[in-house]
Short mmCIF file of C-alpha atoms in Angstrom, two decimals:
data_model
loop_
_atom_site.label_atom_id
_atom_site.label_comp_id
_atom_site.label_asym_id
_atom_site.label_seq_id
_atom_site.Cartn_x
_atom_site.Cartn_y
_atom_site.Cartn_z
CA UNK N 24 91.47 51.27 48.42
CA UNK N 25 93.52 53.88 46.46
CA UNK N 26 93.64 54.30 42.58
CA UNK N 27 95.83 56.43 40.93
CA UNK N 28 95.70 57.50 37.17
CA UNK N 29 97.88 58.85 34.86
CA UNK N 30 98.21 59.19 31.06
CA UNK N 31 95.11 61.39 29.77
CA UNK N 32 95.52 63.84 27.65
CA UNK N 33 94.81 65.26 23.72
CA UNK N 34 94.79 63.06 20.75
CA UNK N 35 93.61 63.30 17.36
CA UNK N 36 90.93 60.96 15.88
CA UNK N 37 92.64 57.53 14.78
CA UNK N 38 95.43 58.55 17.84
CA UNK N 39 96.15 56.29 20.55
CA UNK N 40 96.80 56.95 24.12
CA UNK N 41 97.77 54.68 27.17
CA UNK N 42 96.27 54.94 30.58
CA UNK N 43 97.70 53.91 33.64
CA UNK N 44 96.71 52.92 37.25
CA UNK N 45 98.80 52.86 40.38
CA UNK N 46 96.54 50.53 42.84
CA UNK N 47 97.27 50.13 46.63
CA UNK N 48 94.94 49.11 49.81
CA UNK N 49 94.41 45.73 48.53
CA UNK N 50 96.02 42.38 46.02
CA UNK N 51 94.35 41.97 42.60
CA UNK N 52 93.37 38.45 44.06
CA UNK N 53 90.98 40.51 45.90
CA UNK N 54 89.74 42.65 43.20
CA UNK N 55 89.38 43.08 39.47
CA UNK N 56 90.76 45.85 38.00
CA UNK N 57 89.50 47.89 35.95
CA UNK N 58 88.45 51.03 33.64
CA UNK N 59 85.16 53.45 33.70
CA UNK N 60 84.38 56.53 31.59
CA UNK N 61 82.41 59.68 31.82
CA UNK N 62 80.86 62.65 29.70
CA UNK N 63 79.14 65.18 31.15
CA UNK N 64 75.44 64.64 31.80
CA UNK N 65 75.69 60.88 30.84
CA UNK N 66 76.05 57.80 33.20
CA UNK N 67 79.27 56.45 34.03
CA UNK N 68 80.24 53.86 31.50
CA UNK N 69 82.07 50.28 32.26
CA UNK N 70 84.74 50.53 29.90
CA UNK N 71 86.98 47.24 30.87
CA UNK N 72 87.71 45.12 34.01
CA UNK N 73 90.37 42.32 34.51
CA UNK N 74 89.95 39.72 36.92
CA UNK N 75 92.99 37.58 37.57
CA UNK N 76 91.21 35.42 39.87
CA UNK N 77 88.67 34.33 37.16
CA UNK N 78 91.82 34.87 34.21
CA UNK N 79 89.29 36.56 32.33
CA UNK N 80 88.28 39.84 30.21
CA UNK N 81 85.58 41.94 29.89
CA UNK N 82 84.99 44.88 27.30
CA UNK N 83 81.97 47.18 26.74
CA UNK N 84 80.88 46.93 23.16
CA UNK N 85 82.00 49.99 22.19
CA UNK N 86 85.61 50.03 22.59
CA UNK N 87 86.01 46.21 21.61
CA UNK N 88 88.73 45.56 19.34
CA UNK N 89 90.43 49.11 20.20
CA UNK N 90 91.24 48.69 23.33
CA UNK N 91 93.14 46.50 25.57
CA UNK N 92 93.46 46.67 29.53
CA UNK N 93 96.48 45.01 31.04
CA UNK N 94 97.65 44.52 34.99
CA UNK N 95 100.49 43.80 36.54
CA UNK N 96 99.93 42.17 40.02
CA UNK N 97 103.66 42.13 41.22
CA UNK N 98 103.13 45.88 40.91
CA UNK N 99 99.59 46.69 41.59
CA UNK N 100 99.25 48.30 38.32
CA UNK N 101 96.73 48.43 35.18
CA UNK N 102 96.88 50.19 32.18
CA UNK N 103 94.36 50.64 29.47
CA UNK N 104 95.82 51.05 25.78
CA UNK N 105 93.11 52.63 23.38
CA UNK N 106 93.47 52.40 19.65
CA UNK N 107 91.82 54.08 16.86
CA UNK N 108 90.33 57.04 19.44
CA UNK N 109 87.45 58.81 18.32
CA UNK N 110 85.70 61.74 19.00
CA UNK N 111 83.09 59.98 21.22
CA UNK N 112 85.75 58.61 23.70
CA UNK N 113 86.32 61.58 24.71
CA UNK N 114 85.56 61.66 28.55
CA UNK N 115 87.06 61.51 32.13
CA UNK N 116 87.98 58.13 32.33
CA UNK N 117 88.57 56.23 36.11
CA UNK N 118 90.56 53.32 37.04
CA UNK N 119 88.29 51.14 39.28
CA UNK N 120 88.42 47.75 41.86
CA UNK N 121 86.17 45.42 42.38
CA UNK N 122 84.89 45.44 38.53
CA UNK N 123 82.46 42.47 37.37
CA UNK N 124 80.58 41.93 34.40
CA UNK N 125 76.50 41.15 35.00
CA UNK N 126 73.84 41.96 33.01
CA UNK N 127 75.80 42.98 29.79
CA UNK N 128 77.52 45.58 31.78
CA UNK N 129 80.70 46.56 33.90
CA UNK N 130 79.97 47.56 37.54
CA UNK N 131 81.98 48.55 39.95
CA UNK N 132 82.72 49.37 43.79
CA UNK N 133 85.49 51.85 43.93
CA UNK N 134 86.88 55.11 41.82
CA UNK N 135 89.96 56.97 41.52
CA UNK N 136 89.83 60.91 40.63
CA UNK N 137 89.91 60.12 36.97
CA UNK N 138 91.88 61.61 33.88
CA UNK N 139 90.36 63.83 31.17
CA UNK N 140 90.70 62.10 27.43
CA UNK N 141 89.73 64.20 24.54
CA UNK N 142 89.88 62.93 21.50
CA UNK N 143 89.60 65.90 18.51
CA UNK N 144 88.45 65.14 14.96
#
């Protein structure tokens, strides 16, 4: 499994930015898709997965109704658009495979090298 991301950068509160995911080693039949997040010192936060094979969504509460993760399975790709960015999103942020939702949470099996987001107020 490979993940590739691209897209981080520096945005000003209320900014938006669009992540993106280059996936190879395996079919998102497989695998959901998905995105994690991480500040220094703090755990690594489940941010959003995709599944195709269950057609479904999953979102951690915090970043519900600002952003939206998309794939494209003809390309092995998934992006992450984020709305309305503030302060507090800033953090490296990691496309991931084999995502699922249990317990409340996002978990997940594999990592790319991750992309720094900051977000300035």
């Amino acid at each position: 499994v490979q993940l590739v991301e691209s897209g981080g950068g520096l945005v000003q509160a209320g900014g938006s930015l669009r992540l993106s995911c280059v996936a190879s080693g395996f079919t998102f039949d497989e695998y959901a898709v998905g995105w994690f997040r991480q500040t220094p010192g703090k755990e690594r936060e489940g941010v959003a997965c995709i599944s195709r094979r269950e057609d479904a969504t999953y979102y951690a509460d915090s970043v519900k109704g600002r952003f939206t993760i998309s794939s494209d399975a003809t390309k092995n790709t998934v992006a992450l658009e984020m709305n309305n960015l503030k302060p507090e999103d800033t953090a490296v942020y990691y496309c991931t495979a084999d995502c699922s939702f249990l317990g409340g949470r996002i978990w997940s099996g594999y990592w790319g090298q991750g992309t720094q987001v900051t977000v300035s107020s």
